């Protein structure tokens, strides 16, 4: 991998990449079979990762925040409505080549990432709110991503070799729906194992997606070139998202708590690089421009994790030294959301009507009115 800093060299390499014929690079009779094998393996790996992402979504938590939606809707709005235009504006400011710019825009159109839930925990945010926003934005992104990419293609007048294959995009997003819902079923029915399944599946998918990208580039003889624009945008885009995600909740008329502000800030900045890589890999997997697009989600992931570790460390240190005080105002967490999480951790939904029945002819003393928990 190399980093190009000279503008003319970068433009020449990108132009060469855009003008190279995919057909010419695969003249051998066995190359088509290799491409199909890589495509199938990549699709299976991505499906495994999506099961892991779906296993982070608990439907009861989503429902509680739908009933009290101010912070919840603002977070989803920031993720799916604000971030795509922001990513587009940054590509224009830095005058990125079209292939690289498309990779940035795809990343900017993605929903929140599962890493955000961990970061929100360490930054003393509202974890249930984070999980609700991540799950909702993941489901809604199956519709908003094609819409934003359609707007982008119409506005940018992309050349033929950069035209977004909406048929393949639709197939790839549709293929994500089933694994995500499988993960949600696991979360609802096997809550005790859901966290382990989620972490293992997402980790494995992330590692193997990177491996398949490397294999694909080797088989297709595609050079890995990181431009200075990609590095700079990957560095500043999460920072801008962190900032606006924290400031917007305090606009007049919103007046959310600092906990909610931190939660929305993290959710806005930490977008799902795995989904971006999946969409690029499936939609453009047989094209030589894939590396120009795919490197940005990988860089973005590295920077967002790095920033999150730094910010969490600063917050924990500041809180321990008493520089940060707890919110006095009412929390933005619905009262029943904590109960839903508690029920989930126990691994089962308590059926109080059944458990109140007599045991050996005697009323069960463990379930008095004081101990009863309504679910």
PDB file of N, CA, C and O in Angstrom, residues 16 44 49 69 77 139 153 156 173 250 255 265 280 334:
ATOM      1  N   UNK A  16      -6.517   6.531 -14.655  1.00  0.00           N
ATOM      2  CA  UNK A  16      -6.166   5.230 -15.232  1.00  0.00           C
ATOM      3  C   UNK A  16      -7.080   4.146 -14.691  1.00  0.00           C
ATOM      4  O   UNK A  16      -7.545   3.289 -15.418  1.00  0.00           O
ATOM      5  N   UNK A  44     -21.529 -14.514   1.956  1.00  0.00           N
ATOM      6  CA  UNK A  44     -21.753 -15.355   3.143  1.00  0.00           C
ATOM      7  C   UNK A  44     -21.147 -14.691   4.382  1.00  0.00           C
ATOM      8  O   UNK A  44     -21.780 -14.637   5.445  1.00  0.00           O
ATOM      9  N   UNK A  49     -21.924 -11.344   9.503  1.00  0.00           N
ATOM     10  CA  UNK A  49     -21.778 -10.088  10.222  1.00  0.00           C
ATOM     11  C   UNK A  49     -23.111  -9.416  10.501  1.00  0.00           C
ATOM     12  O   UNK A  49     -23.321  -8.838  11.577  1.00  0.00           O
ATOM     13  N   UNK A  69     -40.080  10.025  21.924  1.00  0.00           N
ATOM     14  CA  UNK A  69     -39.177   9.990  20.775  1.00  0.00           C
ATOM     15  C   UNK A  69     -38.221  11.159  20.589  1.00  0.00           C
ATOM     16  O   UNK A  69     -37.461  11.136  19.635  1.00  0.00           O
ATOM     17  N   UNK A  77     -32.237  11.134  12.986  1.00  0.00           N
ATOM     18  CA  UNK A  77     -32.191  12.217  11.999  1.00  0.00           C
ATOM     19  C   UNK A  77     -30.745  12.623  11.699  1.00  0.00           C
ATOM     20  O   UNK A  77     -30.377  12.812  10.534  1.00  0.00           O
ATOM     21  N   UNK A 139     -32.195  -0.481  10.308  1.00  0.00           N
ATOM     22  CA  UNK A 139     -33.360  -0.927   9.540  1.00  0.00           C
ATOM     23  C   UNK A 139     -33.781   0.127   8.510  1.00  0.00           C
ATOM     24  O   UNK A 139     -34.051  -0.198   7.350  1.00  0.00           O
ATOM     25  N   UNK A 153     -26.188  10.006  -7.590  1.00  0.00           N
ATOM     26  CA  UNK A 153     -25.878   9.677  -8.987  1.00  0.00           C
ATOM     27  C   UNK A 153     -26.480  10.696  -9.943  1.00  0.00           C
ATOM     28  O   UNK A 153     -25.840  11.108 -10.913  1.00  0.00           O
ATOM     29  N   UNK A 156     -24.429  14.049  -9.591  1.00  0.00           N
ATOM     30  CA  UNK A 156     -23.009  14.035  -9.961  1.00  0.00           C
ATOM     31  C   UNK A 156     -22.763  13.634 -11.406  1.00  0.00           C
ATOM     32  O   UNK A 156     -21.637  13.765 -11.889  1.00  0.00           O
ATOM     33  N   UNK A 173     -28.777  -5.124  -0.230  1.00  0.00           N
ATOM     34  CA  UNK A 173     -29.513  -4.628   0.928  1.00  0.00           C
ATOM     35  C   UNK A 173     -30.623  -5.596   1.338  1.00  0.00           C
ATOM     36  O   UNK A 173     -30.880  -5.791   2.526  1.00  0.00           O
ATOM     37  N   UNK A 250     -28.715  20.738  22.135  1.00  0.00           N
ATOM     38  CA  UNK A 250     -28.897  21.867  23.038  1.00  0.00           C
ATOM     39  C   UNK A 250     -29.461  23.089  22.315  1.00  0.00           C
ATOM     40  O   UNK A 250     -29.480  24.187  22.868  1.00  0.00           O
ATOM     41  N   UNK A 255     -33.393  21.152  24.290  1.00  0.00           N
ATOM     42  CA  UNK A 255     -33.005  21.133  25.701  1.00  0.00           C
ATOM     43  C   UNK A 255     -32.888  19.713  26.256  1.00  0.00           C
ATOM     44  O   UNK A 255     -33.498  19.361  27.272  1.00  0.00           O
ATOM     45  N   UNK A 265     -24.124  12.336  20.110  1.00  0.00           N
ATOM     46  CA  UNK A 265     -22.832  12.664  19.518  1.00  0.00           C
ATOM     47  C   UNK A 265     -22.092  11.408  19.060  1.00  0.00           C
ATOM     48  O   UNK A 265     -21.598  11.329  17.933  1.00  0.00           O
ATOM     49  N   UNK A 280     -20.206  -1.774  -0.824  1.00  0.00           N
ATOM     50  CA  UNK A 280     -19.197  -1.557  -1.868  1.00  0.00           C
ATOM     51  C   UNK A 280     -18.725  -2.876  -2.440  1.00  0.00           C
ATOM     52  O   UNK A 280     -18.608  -3.045  -3.657  1.00  0.00           O
ATOM     53  N   UNK A 334     -36.528   6.560  28.962  1.00  0.00           N
ATOM     54  CA  UNK A 334     -37.867   6.188  29.390  1.00  0.00           C
ATOM     55  C   UNK A 334     -37.823   5.257  30.585  1.00  0.00           C
ATOM     56  O   UNK A 334     -36.940   4.422  30.701  1.00  0.00           O
TER      57      UNK A 334
END
